[in-house]
Amino acid sequence: MSRIIVALDRFDSIDEVLKLVDMVNAYVAGYKIGLPLILRQGVAATKKLVERVGDKILVVDMKLADIGYIMIETVRPLLETGYRYFIAHGFIGYRGALEELSLFLRENDAKLIVVAAMSHQGSQEIMDKHMYDILDIGIEADAWGYVLPATRPELIKKARTYLDEKGYEAKILSPGIGAQGAEPGSALRSGADYEIIGRMITESTNPLEAVTMINKRHEEVLMEK
Ligand code: BMP
């Protein structure tokens, strides 16, 4: 089973996206789409992606950070399009925000992924300092998973230890591999379940080769564990 979630960010058409998906689909765990793709192609066009990927994990990353009502109305059209995994920020808190979103997602057989810390340096200014609080908010909100940065693997380790100690089972998805500097496999080694990888694959002259190389590295790292 692959541990790669491909970030599909910068594409000129949905057909270009589908071309990549057709090439790598058998060798990845899933995909993540976000505002760049949704705003450029429109929600309706992305239905083709839902129809194409089969049972792969398909994550919608709008980094939701609003009152519950607005987050629900934001995810609703994407739920109707067939998406089932949604990323929201954790720093917004539970009451009136993640509480309502979490309930709505559960009622619709969908999953919540909470951003606990980010891969860019500015995350250290505020978010990293509150990582444990955000993890707790995610537990309260019944998060299926967390986003934690491959660029600071010590945070992945700390988060994994903390969640284990609390007996809370959650997936850890880590961006920051490749274009942002972290090595493929480094987040898995620190306790992540998936590595979210964009440009290293999507901007490669040979995406299939890139995926194959990363999967091989992942297998080596998981064998070491
Ligand atoms: P790339 O591998 O091309 O750097 O893309 C990383 C992807 O992960 C982007 O879609 C970005 O939105 C996302 N991401 C990130 O880079 N850092 C975070 O902390 C959280 C993210 O979702």
mmCIF file of N, CA, C and O in Angstrom, residues 66-168:
data_model
loop_
_atom_site.group_PDB
_atom_site.id
_atom_site.type_symbol
_atom_site.label_atom_id
_atom_site.label_comp_id
_atom_site.label_asym_id
_atom_site.label_seq_id
_atom_site.Cartn_x
_atom_site.Cartn_y
_atom_site.Cartn_z
ATOM 1 N N ASP A 66 -13.354 29.041 10.062
ATOM 2 C CA ASP A 66 -14.478 29.977 10.131
ATOM 3 C C ASP A 66 -15.455 29.489 11.195
ATOM 4 O O ASP A 66 -15.191 28.481 11.867
ATOM 5 N N ILE A 67 -16.576 30.154 11.307
ATOM 6 C CA ILE A 67 -17.611 29.649 12.210
ATOM 7 C C ILE A 67 -18.194 28.379 11.592
ATOM 8 O O ILE A 67 -18.113 28.177 10.378
ATOM 9 N N GLY A 68 -18.778 27.534 12.438
ATOM 10 C CA GLY A 68 -19.262 26.241 11.970
ATOM 11 C C GLY A 68 -20.180 26.344 10.770
ATOM 12 O O GLY A 68 -20.022 25.628 9.775
ATOM 13 N N TYR A 69 -21.158 27.252 10.861
ATOM 14 C CA TYR A 69 -22.168 27.379 9.795
ATOM 15 C C TYR A 69 -21.508 27.603 8.439
ATOM 16 O O TYR A 69 -21.877 26.976 7.443
ATOM 17 N N ILE A 70 -20.536 28.505 8.374
ATOM 18 C CA ILE A 70 -19.895 28.829 7.098
ATOM 19 C C ILE A 70 -19.033 27.656 6.611
ATOM 20 O O ILE A 70 -18.990 27.355 5.415
ATOM 21 N N MET A 71 -18.363 26.981 7.532
ATOM 22 C CA MET A 71 -17.543 25.831 7.102
ATOM 23 C C MET A 71 -18.439 24.748 6.511
ATOM 24 O O MET A 71 -18.094 24.124 5.499
ATOM 25 N N ILE A 72 -19.601 24.546 7.125
ATOM 26 C CA ILE A 72 -20.534 23.533 6.610
ATOM 27 C C ILE A 72 -20.995 23.913 5.201
ATOM 28 O O ILE A 72 -20.994 23.086 4.282
ATOM 29 N N GLU A 73 -21.356 25.194 5.029
ATOM 30 C CA GLU A 73 -21.839 25.619 3.708
ATOM 31 C C GLU A 73 -20.713 25.607 2.670
ATOM 32 O O GLU A 73 -20.955 25.523 1.475
ATOM 33 N N THR A 74 -19.466 25.703 3.130
ATOM 34 C CA THR A 74 -18.323 25.643 2.206
ATOM 35 C C THR A 74 -18.058 24.213 1.749
ATOM 36 O O THR A 74 -17.757 23.974 0.583
ATOM 37 N N VAL A 75 -18.195 23.263 2.671
ATOM 38 C CA VAL A 75 -17.911 21.879 2.271
ATOM 39 C C VAL A 75 -19.102 21.239 1.553
ATOM 40 O O VAL A 75 -18.927 20.292 0.784
ATOM 41 N N ARG A 76 -20.297 21.781 1.760
ATOM 42 C CA ARG A 76 -21.510 21.130 1.220
ATOM 43 C C ARG A 76 -21.416 20.838 -0.289
ATOM 44 O O ARG A 76 -21.631 19.688 -0.712
ATOM 45 N N PRO A 77 -21.056 21.825 -1.127
ATOM 46 C CA PRO A 77 -20.998 21.509 -2.569
ATOM 47 C C PRO A 77 -19.954 20.446 -2.907
ATOM 48 O O PRO A 77 -20.126 19.689 -3.873
ATOM 49 N N LEU A 78 -18.913 20.368 -2.105
ATOM 50 C CA LEU A 78 -17.872 19.363 -2.374
ATOM 51 C C LEU A 78 -18.309 17.981 -1.904
ATOM 52 O O LEU A 78 -18.026 16.972 -2.552
ATOM 53 N N LEU A 79 -19.051 17.951 -0.801
ATOM 54 C CA LEU A 79 -19.643 16.681 -0.359
ATOM 55 C C LEU A 79 -20.590 16.165 -1.430
ATOM 56 O O LEU A 79 -20.577 14.978 -1.777
ATOM 57 N N GLU A 80 -21.376 17.089 -1.977
ATOM 58 C CA GLU A 80 -22.344 16.699 -3.021
ATOM 59 C C GLU A 80 -21.632 16.213 -4.283
ATOM 60 O O GLU A 80 -22.175 15.440 -5.059
ATOM 61 N N THR A 81 -20.395 16.658 -4.449
ATOM 62 C CA THR A 81 -19.609 16.232 -5.614
ATOM 63 C C THR A 81 -18.950 14.871 -5.360
ATOM 64 O O THR A 81 -18.440 14.241 -6.286
ATOM 65 N N GLY A 82 -18.945 14.445 -4.101
ATOM 66 C CA GLY A 82 -18.430 13.111 -3.804
ATOM 67 C C GLY A 82 -17.187 13.069 -2.926
ATOM 68 O O GLY A 82 -16.655 11.997 -2.651
ATOM 69 N N TYR A 83 -16.723 14.229 -2.486
ATOM 70 C CA TYR A 83 -15.530 14.250 -1.619
ATOM 71 C C TYR A 83 -15.908 13.863 -0.195
ATOM 72 O O TYR A 83 -17.006 14.165 0.270
ATOM 73 N N ARG A 84 -14.959 13.200 0.505
ATOM 74 C CA ARG A 84 -15.264 12.722 1.853
ATOM 75 C C ARG A 84 -14.203 13.069 2.907
ATOM 76 O O ARG A 84 -14.365 12.750 4.071
ATOM 77 N N TYR A 85 -13.118 13.705 2.510
ATOM 78 C CA TYR A 85 -12.069 14.073 3.481
ATOM 79 C C TYR A 85 -11.835 15.582 3.379
ATOM 80 O O TYR A 85 -11.539 16.091 2.284
ATOM 81 N N PHE A 86 -11.919 16.274 4.519
ATOM 82 C CA PHE A 86 -11.817 17.735 4.506
ATOM 83 C C PHE A 86 -10.826 18.225 5.560
ATOM 84 O O PHE A 86 -10.875 17.793 6.721
ATOM 85 N N ILE A 87 -9.975 19.146 5.132
ATOM 86 C CA ILE A 87 -8.983 19.716 6.054
ATOM 87 C C ILE A 87 -9.504 21.028 6.628
ATOM 88 O O ILE A 87 -9.989 21.892 5.889
ATOM 89 N N ALA A 88 -9.389 21.160 7.961
ATOM 90 C CA ALA A 88 -9.732 22.426 8.626
ATOM 91 C C ALA A 88 -8.602 22.786 9.583
ATOM 92 O O ALA A 88 -7.860 21.909 10.050
ATOM 93 N N HIS A 89 -8.474 24.073 9.865
ATOM 94 C CA HIS A 89 -7.515 24.484 10.882
ATOM 95 C C HIS A 89 -8.033 24.105 12.266
ATOM 96 O O HIS A 89 -9.245 24.117 12.507
ATOM 97 N N GLY A 90 -7.098 23.805 13.158
ATOM 98 C CA GLY A 90 -7.473 23.456 14.525
ATOM 99 C C GLY A 90 -7.453 24.657 15.448
ATOM 100 O O GLY A 90 -8.159 24.676 16.466
ATOM 101 N N PHE A 91 -6.689 25.679 15.091
ATOM 102 C CA PHE A 91 -6.537 26.817 16.023
ATOM 103 C C PHE A 91 -7.843 27.583 16.212
ATOM 104 O O PHE A 91 -7.972 28.388 17.121
ATOM 105 N N ILE A 92 -8.837 27.338 15.359
ATOM 106 C CA ILE A 92 -10.117 28.047 15.482
ATOM 107 C C ILE A 92 -10.921 27.552 16.681
ATOM 108 O O ILE A 92 -11.862 28.215 17.106
ATOM 109 N N GLY A 93 -10.547 26.376 17.210
ATOM 110 C CA GLY A 93 -11.216 25.883 18.404
ATOM 111 C C GLY A 93 -12.418 25.007 18.091
ATOM 112 O O GLY A 93 -12.828 24.859 16.930
ATOM 113 N N TYR A 94 -12.961 24.431 19.159
ATOM 114 C CA TYR A 94 -14.020 23.431 19.039
ATOM 115 C C TYR A 94 -15.417 24.061 19.036
ATOM 116 O O TYR A 94 -16.146 23.981 18.063
ATOM 117 N N ARG A 95 -15.736 24.762 20.108
ATOM 118 C CA ARG A 95 -17.114 25.245 20.258
ATOM 119 C C ARG A 95 -17.485 26.279 19.189
ATOM 120 O O ARG A 95 -16.770 27.251 18.986
ATOM 121 N N GLY A 96 -18.555 26.020 18.512
ATOM 122 C CA GLY A 96 -19.043 26.956 17.488
ATOM 123 C C GLY A 96 -18.302 26.845 16.166
ATOM 124 O O GLY A 96 -18.623 27.515 15.195
ATOM 125 N N ALA A 97 -17.298 25.996 16.144
ATOM 126 C CA ALA A 97 -16.496 25.874 14.919
ATOM 127 C C ALA A 97 -16.322 24.391 14.557
ATOM 128 O O ALA A 97 -17.149 23.801 13.883
ATOM 129 N N LEU A 98 -15.253 23.765 15.049
ATOM 130 C CA LEU A 98 -15.013 22.366 14.672
ATOM 131 C C LEU A 98 -16.099 21.423 15.193
ATOM 132 O O LEU A 98 -16.361 20.384 14.592
ATOM 133 N N GLU A 99 -16.725 21.800 16.311
ATOM 134 C CA GLU A 99 -17.809 20.971 16.850
ATOM 135 C C GLU A 99 -18.899 20.779 15.793
ATOM 136 O O GLU A 99 -19.316 19.664 15.499
ATOM 137 N N GLU A 100 -19.316 21.889 15.195
ATOM 138 C CA GLU A 100 -20.411 21.833 14.227
ATOM 139 C C GLU A 100 -19.971 21.162 12.917
ATOM 140 O O GLU A 100 -20.694 20.347 12.347
ATOM 141 N N LEU A 101 -18.767 21.502 12.486
ATOM 142 C CA LEU A 101 -18.265 20.893 11.246
ATOM 143 C C LEU A 101 -18.115 19.387 11.410
ATOM 144 O O LEU A 101 -18.518 18.596 10.548
ATOM 145 N N SER A 102 -17.556 19.005 12.560
ATOM 146 C CA SER A 102 -17.305 17.596 12.827
ATOM 147 C C SER A 102 -18.614 16.792 12.828
ATOM 148 O O SER A 102 -18.699 15.709 12.242
ATOM 149 N N LEU A 103 -19.628 17.351 13.463
ATOM 150 C CA LEU A 103 -20.938 16.687 13.522
ATOM 151 C C LEU A 103 -21.510 16.536 12.109
ATOM 152 O O LEU A 103 -21.966 15.464 11.714
ATOM 153 N N PHE A 104 -21.425 17.608 11.337
ATOM 154 C CA PHE A 104 -21.950 17.591 9.965
ATOM 155 C C PHE A 104 -21.218 16.546 9.124
ATOM 156 O O PHE A 104 -21.834 15.783 8.379
ATOM 157 N N LEU A 105 -19.904 16.500 9.256
ATOM 158 C CA LEU A 105 -19.133 15.533 8.462
ATOM 159 C C LEU A 105 -19.498 14.106 8.864
ATOM 160 O O LEU A 105 -19.691 13.233 8.022
ATOM 161 N N ARG A 106 -19.592 13.888 10.181
ATOM 162 C CA ARG A 106 -19.937 12.540 10.656
ATOM 163 C C ARG A 106 -21.310 12.113 10.116
ATOM 164 O O ARG A 106 -21.486 10.981 9.670
ATOM 165 N N GLU A 107 -22.255 13.036 10.150
ATOM 166 C CA GLU A 107 -23.608 12.719 9.647
ATOM 167 C C GLU A 107 -23.584 12.365 8.155
ATOM 168 O O GLU A 107 -24.476 11.704 7.651
ATOM 169 N N ASN A 108 -22.556 12.862 7.470
ATOM 170 C CA ASN A 108 -22.477 12.629 6.023
ATOM 171 C C ASN A 108 -21.383 11.637 5.652
ATOM 172 O O ASN A 108 -20.917 11.616 4.513
ATOM 173 N N ASP A 109 -20.985 10.855 6.669
ATOM 174 C CA ASP A 109 -20.021 9.799 6.403
ATOM 175 C C ASP A 109 -18.706 10.352 5.835
ATOM 176 O O ASP A 109 -18.073 9.733 4.980
ATOM 177 N N ALA A 110 -18.337 11.537 6.300
ATOM 178 C CA ALA A 110 -17.109 12.180 5.825
ATOM 179 C C ALA A 110 -16.151 12.386 6.998
ATOM 180 O O ALA A 110 -16.530 12.253 8.163
ATOM 181 N N LYS A 111 -14.894 12.693 6.671
ATOM 182 C CA LYS A 111 -13.857 12.736 7.707
ATOM 183 C C LYS A 111 -13.198 14.114 7.805
ATOM 184 O O LYS A 111 -13.022 14.799 6.799
ATOM 185 N N LEU A 112 -12.796 14.411 9.038
ATOM 186 C CA LEU A 112 -12.150 15.687 9.327
ATOM 187 C C LEU A 112 -10.651 15.475 9.533
ATOM 188 O O LEU A 112 -10.230 14.579 10.266
ATOM 189 N N ILE A 113 -9.876 16.323 8.882
ATOM 190 C CA ILE A 113 -8.423 16.329 9.074
ATOM 191 C C ILE A 113 -8.053 17.711 9.610
ATOM 192 O O ILE A 113 -8.431 18.726 9.008
ATOM 193 N N VAL A 114 -7.340 17.748 10.724
ATOM 194 C CA VAL A 114 -7.049 19.011 11.407
ATOM 195 C C VAL A 114 -5.583 19.400 11.215
ATOM 196 O O VAL A 114 -4.685 18.578 11.439
ATOM 197 N N VAL A 115 -5.358 20.628 10.806
ATOM 198 C CA VAL A 115 -3.977 21.127 10.686
ATOM 199 C C VAL A 115 -3.472 21.440 12.093
ATOM 200 O O VAL A 115 -4.025 22.308 12.776
ATOM 201 N N ALA A 116 -2.435 20.721 12.518
ATOM 202 C CA ALA A 116 -1.902 20.920 13.868
ATOM 203 C C ALA A 116 -0.670 21.816 13.854
ATOM 204 O O ALA A 116 -0.405 22.545 14.811
ATOM 205 N N ALA A 117 0.113 21.753 12.797
ATOM 206 C CA ALA A 117 1.279 22.631 12.617
ATOM 207 C C ALA A 117 1.589 22.615 11.133
ATOM 208 O O ALA A 117 1.225 21.662 10.431
ATOM 209 N N MET A 118 2.263 23.674 10.669
ATOM 210 C CA MET A 118 2.486 23.785 9.218
ATOM 211 C C MET A 118 3.957 23.708 8.837
ATOM 212 O O MET A 118 4.840 23.812 9.673
ATOM 213 N N SER A 119 4.171 23.545 7.526
ATOM 214 C CA SER A 119 5.531 23.246 7.069
ATOM 215 C C SER A 119 6.407 24.483 6.856
ATOM 216 O O SER A 119 7.620 24.369 6.771
ATOM 217 N N HIS A 120 5.778 25.641 6.761
ATOM 218 C CA HIS A 120 6.580 26.863 6.548
ATOM 219 C C HIS A 120 7.127 27.366 7.886
ATOM 220 O O HIS A 120 6.625 27.001 8.952
ATOM 221 N N GLN A 121 8.122 28.244 7.807
ATOM 222 C CA GLN A 121 8.793 28.698 9.041
ATOM 223 C C GLN A 121 7.864 29.474 9.971
ATOM 224 O O GLN A 121 7.969 29.393 11.191
ATOM 225 N N GLY A 122 6.940 30.238 9.388
ATOM 226 C CA GLY A 122 6.048 31.073 10.199
ATOM 227 C C GLY A 122 5.179 30.264 11.151
ATOM 228 O O GLY A 122 4.637 30.823 12.111
ATOM 229 N N SER A 123 5.049 28.971 10.902
ATOM 230 C CA SER A 123 4.275 28.129 11.816
ATOM 231 C C SER A 123 4.889 28.135 13.215
ATOM 232 O O SER A 123 4.198 27.934 14.213
ATOM 233 N N GLN A 124 6.194 28.396 13.263
ATOM 234 C CA GLN A 124 6.875 28.416 14.569
ATOM 235 C C GLN A 124 6.478 29.645 15.396
ATOM 236 O O GLN A 124 6.630 29.653 16.611
ATOM 237 N N GLU A 125 5.977 30.679 14.711
ATOM 238 C CA GLU A 125 5.654 31.921 15.414
ATOM 239 C C GLU A 125 4.456 31.734 16.341
ATOM 240 O O GLU A 125 4.414 32.310 17.425
ATOM 241 N N ILE A 126 3.471 30.958 15.918
ATOM 242 C CA ILE A 126 2.284 30.755 16.757
ATOM 243 C C ILE A 126 1.869 29.283 16.814
ATOM 244 O O ILE A 126 1.749 28.698 17.888
ATOM 245 N N MET A 127 1.657 28.665 15.637
ATOM 246 C CA MET A 127 1.010 27.346 15.637
ATOM 247 C C MET A 127 1.805 26.278 16.376
ATOM 248 O O MET A 127 1.243 25.529 17.180
ATOM 249 N N ASP A 128 3.103 26.202 16.113
ATOM 250 C CA ASP A 128 3.896 25.134 16.743
ATOM 251 C C ASP A 128 3.820 25.215 18.273
ATOM 252 O O ASP A 128 3.804 24.196 18.961
ATOM 253 N N LYS A 129 3.774 26.457 18.772
ATOM 254 C CA LYS A 129 3.750 26.642 20.235
ATOM 255 C C LYS A 129 2.460 26.100 20.847
ATOM 256 O O LYS A 129 2.376 25.914 22.051
ATOM 257 N N HIS A 130 1.438 25.937 20.017
ATOM 258 C CA HIS A 130 0.137 25.485 20.531
ATOM 259 C C HIS A 130 -0.241 24.105 19.994
ATOM 260 O O HIS A 130 -1.409 23.727 20.025
ATOM 261 N N MET A 131 0.767 23.381 19.521
ATOM 262 C CA MET A 131 0.467 22.103 18.866
ATOM 263 C C MET A 131 -0.336 21.152 19.759
ATOM 264 O O MET A 131 -1.315 20.558 19.304
ATOM 265 N N TYR A 132 0.053 21.041 21.022
ATOM 266 C CA TYR A 132 -0.659 20.083 21.886
ATOM 267 C C TYR A 132 -2.115 20.502 22.096
ATOM 268 O O TYR A 132 -3.020 19.659 22.127
ATOM 269 N N ASP A 133 -2.325 21.809 22.254
ATOM 270 C CA ASP A 133 -3.716 22.293 22.402
ATOM 271 C C ASP A 133 -4.518 21.953 21.145
ATOM 272 O O ASP A 133 -5.682 21.548 21.228
ATOM 273 N N ILE A 134 -3.880 22.134 19.990
ATOM 274 C CA ILE A 134 -4.599 21.863 18.738
ATOM 275 C C ILE A 134 -4.861 20.365 18.589
ATOM 276 O O ILE A 134 -5.928 19.944 18.138
ATOM 277 N N LEU A 135 -3.902 19.553 19.010
ATOM 278 C CA LEU A 135 -4.133 18.097 18.970
ATOM 279 C C LEU A 135 -5.338 17.738 19.842
ATOM 280 O O LEU A 135 -6.185 16.923 19.452
ATOM 281 N N ASP A 136 -5.421 18.376 21.012
ATOM 282 C CA ASP A 136 -6.563 18.111 21.910
ATOM 283 C C ASP A 136 -7.886 18.528 21.273
ATOM 284 O O ASP A 136 -8.903 17.832 21.402
ATOM 285 N N ILE A 137 -7.862 19.656 20.579
ATOM 286 C CA ILE A 137 -9.086 20.121 19.894
ATOM 287 C C ILE A 137 -9.476 19.092 18.823
ATOM 288 O O ILE A 137 -10.651 18.762 18.652
ATOM 289 N N GLY A 138 -8.479 18.552 18.150
ATOM 290 C CA GLY A 138 -8.741 17.521 17.135
ATOM 291 C C GLY A 138 -9.348 16.270 17.753
ATOM 292 O O GLY A 138 -10.264 15.661 17.187
ATOM 293 N N ILE A 139 -8.857 15.900 18.938
ATOM 294 C CA ILE A 139 -9.414 14.720 19.619
ATOM 295 C C ILE A 139 -10.883 14.973 19.947
ATOM 296 O O ILE A 139 -11.754 14.141 19.693
ATOM 297 N N GLU A 140 -11.139 16.168 20.477
ATOM 298 C CA GLU A 140 -12.514 16.525 20.836
ATOM 299 C C GLU A 140 -13.412 16.493 19.590
ATOM 300 O O GLU A 140 -14.575 16.089 19.652
ATOM 301 N N ALA A 141 -12.848 16.903 18.482
ATOM 302 C CA ALA A 141 -13.629 16.970 17.234
ATOM 303 C C ALA A 141 -13.611 15.650 16.467
ATOM 304 O O ALA A 141 -14.083 15.593 15.333
ATOM 305 N N ASP A 142 -13.072 14.616 17.102
ATOM 306 C CA ASP A 142 -13.099 13.286 16.483
ATOM 307 C C ASP A 142 -12.366 13.262 15.141
ATOM 308 O O ASP A 142 -12.816 12.651 14.161
ATOM 309 N N ALA A 143 -11.223 13.958 15.087
ATOM 310 C CA ALA A 143 -10.475 14.061 13.831
ATOM 311 C C ALA A 143 -10.022 12.685 13.357
ATOM 312 O O ALA A 143 -9.531 11.879 14.146
ATOM 313 N N TRP A 144 -10.184 12.462 12.078
ATOM 314 C CA TRP A 144 -9.658 11.228 11.460
ATOM 315 C C TRP A 144 -8.149 11.324 11.323
ATOM 316 O O TRP A 144 -7.435 10.322 11.389
ATOM 317 N N GLY A 145 -7.672 12.563 11.116
ATOM 318 C CA GLY A 145 -6.236 12.730 10.926
ATOM 319 C C GLY A 145 -5.775 14.149 11.213
ATOM 320 O O GLY A 145 -6.590 15.044 11.479
ATOM 321 N N TYR A 146 -4.445 14.294 11.186
ATOM 322 C CA TYR A 146 -3.819 15.608 11.414
ATOM 323 C C TYR A 146 -2.811 15.877 10.310
ATOM 324 O O TYR A 146 -2.158 14.957 9.802
ATOM 325 N N VAL A 147 -2.646 17.160 10.007
ATOM 326 C CA VAL A 147 -1.545 17.581 9.147
ATOM 327 C C VAL A 147 -0.422 18.066 10.057
ATOM 328 O O VAL A 147 -0.639 18.907 10.936
ATOM 329 N N LEU A 148 0.757 17.503 9.853
ATOM 330 C CA LEU A 148 1.956 17.899 10.610
ATOM 331 C C LEU A 148 3.136 17.953 9.642
ATOM 332 O O LEU A 148 3.204 17.172 8.693
ATOM 333 N N PRO A 149 4.082 18.870 9.887
ATOM 334 C CA PRO A 149 5.086 19.174 8.856
ATOM 335 C C PRO A 149 6.257 18.206 8.760
ATOM 336 O O PRO A 149 6.936 17.932 9.750
ATOM 337 N N ALA A 150 6.498 17.764 7.525
ATOM 338 C CA ALA A 150 7.685 16.939 7.275
ATOM 339 C C ALA A 150 8.960 17.764 7.450
ATOM 340 O O ALA A 150 10.035 17.215 7.696
ATOM 341 N N THR A 151 8.822 19.084 7.355
ATOM 342 C CA THR A 151 9.990 19.959 7.492
ATOM 343 C C THR A 151 10.470 20.065 8.939
ATOM 344 O O THR A 151 11.583 20.516 9.174
ATOM 345 N N ARG A 152 9.614 19.684 9.898
ATOM 346 C CA ARG A 152 10.037 19.645 11.305
ATOM 347 C C ARG A 152 9.609 18.306 11.907
ATOM 348 O O ARG A 152 8.622 18.208 12.638
ATOM 349 N N PRO A 153 10.382 17.251 11.564
ATOM 350 C CA PRO A 153 9.978 15.890 11.946
ATOM 351 C C PRO A 153 9.834 15.711 13.458
ATOM 352 O O PRO A 153 9.084 14.837 13.903
ATOM 353 N N GLU A 154 10.540 16.542 14.235
ATOM 354 C CA GLU A 154 10.416 16.401 15.691
ATOM 355 C C GLU A 154 8.969 16.653 16.141
ATOM 356 O O GLU A 154 8.519 16.069 17.123
ATOM 357 N N LEU A 155 8.252 17.498 15.412
ATOM 358 C CA LEU A 155 6.845 17.749 15.760
ATOM 359 C C LEU A 155 5.987 16.519 15.465
ATOM 360 O O LEU A 155 5.057 16.206 16.216
ATOM 361 N N ILE A 156 6.309 15.832 14.369
ATOM 362 C CA ILE A 156 5.560 14.601 14.046
ATOM 363 C C ILE A 156 5.775 13.586 15.171
ATOM 364 O O ILE A 156 4.832 12.954 15.655
ATOM 365 N N LYS A 157 7.041 13.446 15.590
ATOM 366 C CA LYS A 157 7.357 12.477 16.661
ATOM 367 C C LYS A 157 6.605 12.825 17.937
ATOM 368 O O LYS A 157 6.003 11.965 18.579
ATOM 369 N N LYS A 158 6.666 14.112 18.311
ATOM 370 C CA LYS A 158 5.999 14.540 19.559
ATOM 371 C C LYS A 158 4.490 14.317 19.469
ATOM 372 O O LYS A 158 3.865 13.863 20.420
ATOM 373 N N ALA A 159 3.927 14.652 18.320
ATOM 374 C CA ALA A 159 2.475 14.496 18.149
ATOM 375 C C ALA A 159 2.104 13.020 18.211
ATOM 376 O O ALA A 159 1.132 12.640 18.880
ATOM 377 N N ARG A 160 2.882 12.175 17.545
ATOM 378 C CA ARG A 160 2.577 10.735 17.539
ATOM 379 C C ARG A 160 2.645 10.180 18.965
ATOM 380 O O ARG A 160 1.766 9.433 19.402
ATOM 381 N N THR A 161 3.683 10.564 19.703
ATOM 382 C CA THR A 161 3.823 10.096 21.083
ATOM 383 C C THR A 161 2.630 10.563 21.928
ATOM 384 O O THR A 161 2.038 9.798 22.689
ATOM 385 N N TYR A 162 2.282 11.822 21.769
ATOM 386 C CA TYR A 162 1.176 12.404 22.538
ATOM 387 C C TYR A 162 -0.145 11.674 22.244
ATOM 388 O O TYR A 162 -0.878 11.311 23.165
ATOM 389 N N LEU A 163 -0.417 11.452 20.969
ATOM 390 C CA LEU A 163 -1.666 10.785 20.588
ATOM 391 C C LEU A 163 -1.675 9.344 21.094
ATOM 392 O O LEU A 163 -2.695 8.856 21.595
ATOM 393 N N ASP A 164 -0.518 8.673 20.993
ATOM 394 C CA ASP A 164 -0.415 7.292 21.495
ATOM 395 C C ASP A 164 -0.687 7.250 22.997
ATOM 396 O O ASP A 164 -1.421 6.395 23.495
ATOM 397 N N GLU A 165 -0.068 8.196 23.718
ATOM 398 C CA GLU A 165 -0.269 8.235 25.174
ATOM 399 C C GLU A 165 -1.736 8.448 25.540
ATOM 400 O O GLU A 165 -2.212 7.960 26.553
ATOM 401 N N LYS A 166 -2.420 9.190 24.692
ATOM 402 C CA LYS A 166 -3.846 9.449 24.960
ATOM 403 C C LYS A 166 -4.727 8.319 24.420
ATOM 404 O O LYS A 166 -5.949 8.367 24.549
ATOM 405 N N GLY A 167 -4.092 7.348 23.756
ATOM 406 C CA GLY A 167 -4.847 6.240 23.181
ATOM 407 C C GLY A 167 -5.719 6.663 22.016
ATOM 408 O O GLY A 167 -6.744 6.049 21.736
ATOM 409 N N TYR A 168 -5.319 7.764 21.342
ATOM 410 C CA TYR A 168 -6.134 8.261 20.231
ATOM 411 C C TYR A 168 -5.523 7.857 18.900
ATOM 412 O O TYR A 168 -4.395 8.227 18.584
#
